[in-house]
């Protein structure tokens, strides 16, 4: 029997507000422990939460961007459980009335397009952080993170493979970053994902029992953990046993998942409406204003890049993957009018460099206008494409404009035909064996001659002229 995977993802995205969701403590990452706390986020008796309007706005933006219905009325609820990083003994979240519901996003995986449903998006507060001492027998708690705003984005169980899960996550992260409401940093935990995985015989209707995977702190780990878990469940079923509903932890070192705890039933949380917070009513004007001012999102930008710049789908996809990348591209095309050339050089040289140095495009040492200048120098025959690569590397190191580097290093292309002809003639007469091979039809030796000429001119001879004159002279007499 053939089995297929059924996957639903829960994403927690930390919102980029300046202050926490129910108090005015700062949300910045990396401050000394417990320096960003107050009686409200420490859960002292008698304090009252005050909702941060920005949090609601950001949650609405994500709902609009993912085609959700925005609830006119939603409510905060207490999710009760005990844990040392949760000083109140409950987390304020949303339960039966979340702010956004019934949305979807479109993804592309394994070469085909697919729509993934979004069940709900709700707002909640984050918990603190436990730091387990490696040597001494105790743990410490940092409450700086308590009360930092999150949205939880819950998908429908529409995902069927780890590739689709990866594509879904990347799209969600990209949308959050386009909206500028979450920095999407998985390592720092501002973008986290739990994966629910089950298997069922292909085309059977009921779902199988699911496990929930945690500790997935990179895209790679999400995909690996899901693939591992699918195989683990298949083994269980083939052995004639039943998958147990439980939470499992991914171990990125051992590449397996281990059981963490049995499934706690939702009822265990004893959800009830938070009596300290009023029901949330969304004003129509506010919602309309947000809809109207929504920035251009990845799908639309990609379509526009194809239509407006004539880019292939692949290029448009890469360049609209992050809004900063798309902005960089558009800044270049304002000054240099060959979009495909910009795209080639961005995807080749620029992204290669940034990847190697682990930098984001907004940290690029090469500005868009210097980048455009470089491409102009190639078009104007001042430098060859090959030299341009070397100039680019120098630009990346020094941040200098390309003209300056070309002048300093004397890299101007040799286009003087008399000079090139002179070099060609001398070279042919000093290599009679290769010359006669060429004449005999072994056209591959042309590369040998081109290489020698490039060596002699330090790569500066114009390759087109070199090729033309070489052929002429080799075939002469
Ligand atoms: P819980 O709080 O129990 O984790 P949620 O409703 O927050 O429940 O999330 C459940 C997630 O699990 C959703 O993303 C949903 O699509 C997914 N899911 C539900 N049933 C299955 C199943 N049988 N197999 C895989 N995923 C599932
Ligand atoms: Mg869950
Ligand atoms: Zn506080």
XYZ file of C-alpha atoms and ligand atoms in Angstrom:
506
model
C 0.000 0.000 0.000
C 1.185 3.536 -0.789
C 1.132 6.125 1.958
C 1.079 9.898 1.801
C 1.999 12.458 4.414
C -0.452 14.981 5.851
C 1.187 18.028 7.398
C -0.089 21.152 9.148
C 2.229 23.883 10.405
C 1.925 26.238 13.359
C 4.140 29.291 12.967
C 4.905 31.711 15.779
C 6.073 35.066 14.500
C 7.430 37.649 16.885
C 6.110 41.078 15.937
C 8.459 44.009 15.438
C 6.708 46.393 17.809
C 8.842 48.647 19.999
C 7.002 47.639 23.159
C 5.362 44.504 24.532
C 1.759 43.505 23.917
C 0.261 44.516 27.305
C 2.841 46.896 28.821
C 5.376 49.452 27.632
C 8.545 47.414 28.258
C 10.903 47.323 25.253
C 11.077 44.197 23.110
C 14.677 44.464 21.921
C 16.673 41.238 21.743
C 19.836 40.530 23.721
C 19.484 42.877 26.727
C 20.886 41.616 30.070
C 18.412 39.201 31.723
C 15.394 40.679 33.485
C 16.173 44.292 32.611
C 13.114 44.666 30.364
C 10.357 43.800 32.782
C 7.681 45.531 34.831
C 4.928 44.412 37.220
C 2.567 43.750 34.263
C 4.797 41.374 32.295
C 6.028 39.802 35.545
C 2.428 38.951 36.352
C 2.252 40.698 39.730
C -1.124 40.611 41.490
C -3.414 43.541 40.851
C -1.865 44.791 37.614
C -3.904 45.308 34.459
C -2.882 44.653 30.863
C -3.346 47.411 28.258
C -3.465 46.206 24.658
C -0.840 47.573 22.248
C -2.710 48.825 19.171
C 0.257 48.153 16.879
C -0.006 44.438 17.665
C -3.602 44.387 16.439
C -2.630 46.337 13.343
C 0.196 43.909 12.521
C -2.033 40.868 13.045
C -4.630 42.424 10.730
C -1.973 43.130 8.100
C -0.900 39.489 8.105
C -4.533 38.413 7.882
C -5.189 40.688 4.909
C -1.971 39.560 3.194
C -2.949 35.888 3.569
C -6.519 36.314 2.323
C -8.138 35.819 5.731
C -11.430 37.134 6.960
C -10.719 39.737 9.622
C -13.088 39.252 12.527
C -15.010 42.373 13.490
C -15.127 40.987 17.005
C -12.460 38.884 18.611
C -11.471 38.126 22.160
C -8.459 37.382 24.314
C -8.473 34.220 26.383
C -6.372 32.821 29.166
C -4.534 29.619 28.392
C -3.783 28.152 31.788
C -0.712 26.076 32.493
C 2.174 26.086 34.889
C 5.719 26.588 33.734
C 8.583 28.486 35.393
C 8.899 30.880 32.430
C 5.235 31.877 32.735
C 4.915 34.008 35.871
C 1.135 34.550 35.695
C 0.347 30.839 35.443
C -1.511 31.577 32.219
C -0.683 32.942 28.800
C -2.949 35.552 27.238
C -3.862 34.265 23.803
C -6.939 34.019 21.606
C -9.027 30.881 21.435
C -12.527 30.559 20.077
C -12.581 34.039 18.525
C -9.246 34.688 16.787
C -8.677 37.915 14.875
C -8.170 36.256 11.453
C -9.631 33.076 9.913
C -10.096 31.149 6.664
C -7.208 32.411 4.580
C -4.742 30.858 2.167
C -1.424 31.381 0.429
C -0.132 29.980 -2.854
C 3.135 28.105 -2.896
C 5.288 26.363 -5.463
C 7.071 23.118 -4.707
C 8.540 20.374 -6.899
C 7.632 22.449 -9.931
C 3.925 22.732 -9.267
C 1.731 25.397 -7.734
C -0.509 24.708 -4.799
C -2.855 26.553 -2.449
C -2.432 26.003 1.297
C -5.269 26.984 3.598
C -4.739 29.076 6.700
C -7.061 28.076 9.491
C -6.488 31.032 11.772
C -4.116 33.738 12.915
C -4.281 34.832 16.514
C -2.381 37.192 18.801
C -0.692 36.098 21.989
C 2.084 36.946 24.391
C 5.393 35.125 24.466
C 6.715 33.389 27.586
C 10.109 33.959 29.217
C 13.205 31.929 28.611
C 14.783 29.260 30.801
C 18.535 29.014 30.831
C 19.668 25.618 32.070
C 23.053 25.752 33.752
C 25.388 23.268 32.121
C 27.280 22.440 35.333
C 25.342 23.445 38.404
C 22.059 21.679 39.182
C 19.707 24.597 38.552
C 18.054 26.690 35.859
C 17.682 30.434 35.563
C 14.831 32.380 34.086
C 14.934 35.520 31.955
C 11.608 37.369 31.789
C 12.660 39.877 29.120
C 10.655 37.901 26.586
C 7.444 37.590 28.608
C 4.790 39.705 26.977
C 6.603 40.123 23.670
C 3.864 40.027 21.005
C 3.434 37.000 18.779
C 1.035 35.999 16.107
C 0.410 32.299 15.652
C -0.405 31.297 12.091
C -2.055 27.872 11.895
C -2.257 26.116 8.536
C -4.833 23.635 7.344
C -3.440 20.088 7.024
C -2.999 20.713 3.280
C 0.746 20.124 3.074
C 1.872 16.762 1.627
C 5.680 16.737 1.702
C 8.675 18.296 3.407
C 9.352 20.313 0.229
C 5.869 21.812 0.393
C 6.378 22.543 4.089
C 9.616 24.370 3.271
C 7.971 26.349 0.475
C 5.034 27.275 2.729
C 7.331 28.464 5.507
C 9.505 30.498 3.168
C 6.447 32.179 1.714
C 5.014 32.995 5.147
C 8.345 34.417 6.243
C 8.680 36.424 3.066
C 5.204 37.943 3.502
C 5.957 38.849 7.133
C 9.139 40.559 6.022
C 7.451 42.370 3.130
C 4.935 43.706 5.629
C 7.858 44.648 7.878
C 6.121 43.184 10.925
C 8.567 40.380 11.852
C 12.280 40.027 11.174
C 11.906 36.312 10.437
C 15.081 35.352 12.265
C 14.838 31.629 12.989
C 18.109 31.434 14.926
C 17.068 34.165 17.349
C 13.660 32.526 17.614
C 11.599 35.398 16.242
C 10.182 32.977 13.643
C 9.398 29.509 14.991
C 7.581 26.536 13.615
C 5.951 23.381 14.984
C 5.066 20.704 12.469
C 2.132 18.313 12.787
C 2.705 15.159 10.789
C 0.610 12.090 10.043
C 0.393 9.538 7.252
C -2.523 7.797 5.544
C -3.013 5.413 2.636
C -3.086 7.509 -0.554
C -6.588 8.815 -1.301
C -8.071 7.496 1.941
C -10.347 10.044 3.543
C -9.710 10.004 7.297
C -6.455 11.434 8.596
C -4.044 9.308 10.575
C -2.886 10.040 14.108
C -0.499 13.002 14.150
C 2.632 13.796 16.064
C 3.762 17.338 16.727
C 7.426 18.138 16.075
C 9.215 20.844 18.035
C 12.682 22.376 18.176
C 12.842 23.096 14.456
C 15.155 26.101 14.375
C 16.048 26.322 10.700
C 14.367 25.673 7.363
C 16.698 22.744 6.783
C 15.792 21.221 10.122
C 12.069 21.596 9.457
C 12.423 19.695 6.188
C 14.738 17.053 7.611
C 12.596 16.489 10.705
C 9.418 16.081 8.650
C 11.093 13.640 6.236
C 12.442 11.645 9.157
C 9.077 11.595 10.908
C 7.218 10.417 7.786
C 9.606 7.467 7.461
C 9.376 6.694 11.177
C 5.576 6.574 10.991
C 5.642 4.393 7.871
C 7.900 1.914 9.674
C 5.466 1.778 12.587
C 2.474 1.200 10.322
C 4.288 -1.432 8.229
C 5.097 -3.240 11.469
C 1.357 -3.407 12.109
C 1.482 -0.978 15.027
C -0.223 2.358 15.725
C 1.302 5.832 15.711
C 0.902 7.432 19.145
C -0.290 11.039 19.352
C 2.520 12.882 21.079
C 4.940 15.778 20.950
C 8.373 14.861 19.624
C 11.617 16.800 19.737
C 13.884 17.009 16.704
C 17.529 16.352 17.507
C 19.558 18.252 14.883
C 22.758 16.393 15.822
C 21.407 12.848 15.767
C 18.928 13.556 12.950
C 16.018 11.872 14.655
C 12.986 12.750 16.755
C 12.430 11.610 20.325
C 9.269 11.537 22.354
C 8.926 14.553 24.640
C 5.461 14.169 26.095
C 2.082 12.647 25.376
C -0.451 14.951 23.730
C -1.987 17.364 26.165
C -5.633 17.815 25.244
C -6.780 21.355 24.484
C -9.239 21.120 27.393
C -6.363 20.842 29.805
C -5.644 24.518 29.262
C -9.017 25.561 30.717
C -9.304 28.445 28.275
C -11.653 31.215 29.326
C -12.127 34.842 28.184
C -9.666 37.162 29.910
C -11.772 39.301 32.264
C -9.099 42.017 32.328
C -9.350 42.737 28.607
C -12.363 44.055 26.718
C -13.595 42.173 23.676
C -11.783 43.571 20.658
C -13.895 45.414 18.071
C -12.305 46.361 14.742
C -13.333 49.633 13.188
C -14.269 49.373 9.467
C -12.363 52.520 8.542
C -9.236 51.203 10.156
C -9.485 47.911 8.298
C -10.141 49.650 4.969
C -7.193 51.960 5.496
C -4.872 49.021 6.137
C -6.159 47.202 3.056
C -5.601 50.275 0.925
C -2.079 50.861 2.160
C -0.926 47.265 1.921
C 2.523 47.116 0.287
C 3.005 45.130 -2.904
C 3.414 41.495 -1.787
C 5.716 38.794 -3.214
C 3.241 37.161 -5.660
C 2.174 40.439 -7.236
C 5.693 41.785 -7.334
C 6.844 38.627 -9.084
C 4.125 38.960 -11.723
C 5.022 42.594 -12.230
C 8.736 41.776 -12.593
C 7.884 39.293 -15.335
C 5.559 41.694 -17.144
C 7.469 44.947 -16.671
C 11.066 43.751 -17.005
C 10.578 40.688 -19.196
C 12.360 38.480 -16.662
C 12.046 34.687 -16.765
C 9.908 33.276 -13.964
C 12.945 31.837 -12.204
C 14.710 35.212 -12.028
C 11.556 36.980 -10.880
C 11.108 34.381 -8.165
C 14.627 34.787 -6.802
C 14.606 38.578 -6.990
C 11.272 38.962 -5.214
C 12.182 36.461 -2.480
C 13.032 39.383 -0.208
C 11.769 42.909 -0.544
C 15.280 44.360 -0.116
C 16.499 42.261 -3.023
C 13.631 43.461 -5.213
C 14.329 47.073 -4.215
C 18.001 46.676 -5.067
C 17.108 45.281 -8.475
C 14.730 48.137 -9.195
C 17.245 50.738 -8.038
C 19.766 49.279 -10.527
C 17.325 49.178 -13.435
C 16.542 52.850 -12.897
C 20.124 53.656 -13.883
C 20.917 50.810 -16.243
C 18.287 49.749 -18.701
C 19.012 46.061 -19.317
C 17.036 44.252 -16.591
C 18.089 40.731 -17.588
C 21.743 41.729 -17.354
C 21.121 43.198 -13.871
C 19.379 39.991 -12.871
C 22.213 37.779 -14.165
C 24.840 39.747 -12.323
C 22.790 39.978 -9.143
C 22.045 36.256 -9.038
C 25.579 35.341 -10.031
C 28.100 37.694 -8.497
C 26.182 39.686 -5.904
C 24.182 36.912 -4.246
C 27.209 34.631 -4.393
C 29.249 37.206 -2.511
C 26.557 37.929 0.068
C 25.959 34.220 0.671
C 29.646 33.569 1.138
C 29.881 36.374 3.684
C 26.551 35.578 5.348
C 25.281 39.096 4.653
C 21.885 40.468 3.742
C 21.424 42.535 0.625
C 20.943 45.679 2.717
C 24.495 45.139 4.025
C 25.884 44.897 0.499
C 29.223 46.708 0.204
C 28.314 47.474 -3.417
C 25.628 50.127 -3.832
C 22.969 49.748 -6.553
C 24.323 52.730 -8.444
C 27.902 51.403 -8.416
C 26.521 48.052 -9.527
C 24.708 49.722 -12.424
C 27.878 51.665 -13.316
C 29.827 48.420 -13.550
C 27.352 46.966 -16.030
C 27.496 50.168 -18.069
C 31.285 49.847 -18.331
C 30.827 46.410 -19.886
C 28.266 47.675 -22.391
C 30.514 50.584 -23.337
C 33.323 48.113 -24.070
C 35.518 49.750 -21.460
C 36.014 46.445 -19.653
C 35.221 42.853 -20.568
C 32.804 40.697 -18.611
C 35.694 38.781 -17.191
C 37.519 41.864 -15.966
C 34.203 43.108 -14.614
C 34.123 40.110 -12.276
C 37.500 41.116 -10.899
C 36.391 44.739 -10.597
C 33.275 43.584 -8.785
C 35.367 41.683 -6.263
C 37.437 44.790 -5.651
C 34.257 46.871 -5.272
C 33.034 44.373 -2.708
C 36.274 44.666 -0.752
C 36.669 48.432 -0.895
C 33.228 49.860 -1.671
C 34.884 52.034 -4.333
C 33.065 52.969 -7.558
C 34.049 50.829 -10.564
C 35.560 53.651 -12.666
C 38.003 54.401 -9.905
C 39.114 50.767 -9.692
C 39.419 50.434 -13.452
C 41.609 53.562 -13.560
C 43.701 52.674 -10.519
C 44.438 49.176 -11.707
C 44.701 50.130 -15.344
C 42.077 47.628 -16.438
C 40.682 49.448 -19.449
C 39.967 46.952 -22.174
C 42.297 46.735 -25.164
C 40.165 47.361 -28.245
C 42.972 48.654 -30.425
C 42.747 46.314 -33.410
C 46.218 47.096 -34.711
C 47.718 46.184 -31.358
C 45.689 42.984 -31.092
C 46.531 42.000 -34.641
C 50.190 42.469 -33.863
C 49.976 40.142 -30.860
C 47.995 37.578 -32.847
C 50.452 37.461 -35.741
C 53.429 37.015 -33.403
C 51.664 34.307 -31.463
C 50.701 32.327 -34.570
C 54.211 32.371 -35.907
C 55.579 31.123 -32.596
C 53.074 28.236 -32.461
C 53.103 26.693 -35.971
C 52.032 23.257 -34.720
C 48.795 24.499 -33.128
C 48.163 26.793 -36.104
C 48.248 23.925 -38.573
C 46.064 21.827 -36.278
C 43.467 24.566 -36.423
C 43.652 24.702 -40.178
C 43.231 20.921 -40.289
C 39.864 21.381 -38.591
C 40.752 21.027 -34.913
C 38.853 24.180 -33.966
C 39.294 23.480 -30.263
C 42.831 24.905 -30.361
C 41.278 28.346 -30.745
C 40.877 28.301 -26.958
C 44.606 27.710 -26.614
C 45.345 30.862 -28.627
C 42.717 32.965 -26.844
C 44.147 31.875 -23.496
C 47.677 32.918 -24.513
C 46.501 36.319 -25.716
C 44.489 36.922 -22.558
C 47.529 35.994 -20.514
C 49.706 38.403 -22.401
C 47.174 41.250 -22.121
C 46.337 40.416 -18.506
C 42.783 39.583 -19.556
C 42.232 43.035 -20.986
C 41.940 42.261 -24.704
C 38.398 42.532 -25.992
C 37.386 38.879 -26.477
C 35.216 39.511 -29.542
C 37.968 41.310 -31.383
C 40.510 38.674 -30.350
C 38.314 35.871 -31.636
C 37.590 37.572 -34.927
C 41.196 38.492 -35.705
C 42.492 35.095 -34.592
C 40.181 33.229 -36.949
C 41.005 35.581 -39.790
C 44.738 35.152 -39.339
C 44.656 31.400 -38.695
C 42.678 30.771 -41.855
C 44.743 33.210 -43.947
C 47.269 31.922 -46.515
P -2.874 22.051 18.879
O -3.053 23.178 19.816
O -3.400 20.763 19.334
O -1.499 21.962 18.352
P -3.810 23.559 16.641
O -5.221 23.657 16.151
O -3.132 24.748 17.197
O -3.824 22.359 17.657
O -2.915 23.034 15.463
C -3.164 21.862 14.879
C -2.311 21.774 13.621
O -2.234 20.406 13.248
C -2.896 22.494 12.425
O -1.875 23.078 11.666
C -3.585 21.381 11.644
O -3.615 21.639 10.264
C -2.687 20.208 11.922
N -3.362 18.905 11.908
C -4.528 18.572 12.452
N -4.787 17.266 12.263
C -3.714 16.738 11.589
C -3.360 15.435 11.130
N -4.135 14.386 11.313
N -2.177 15.299 10.500
C -1.361 16.354 10.320
N -1.642 17.578 10.748
C -2.797 17.790 11.375
Mg 0.054 22.714 18.387
Zn 6.460 44.969 31.151
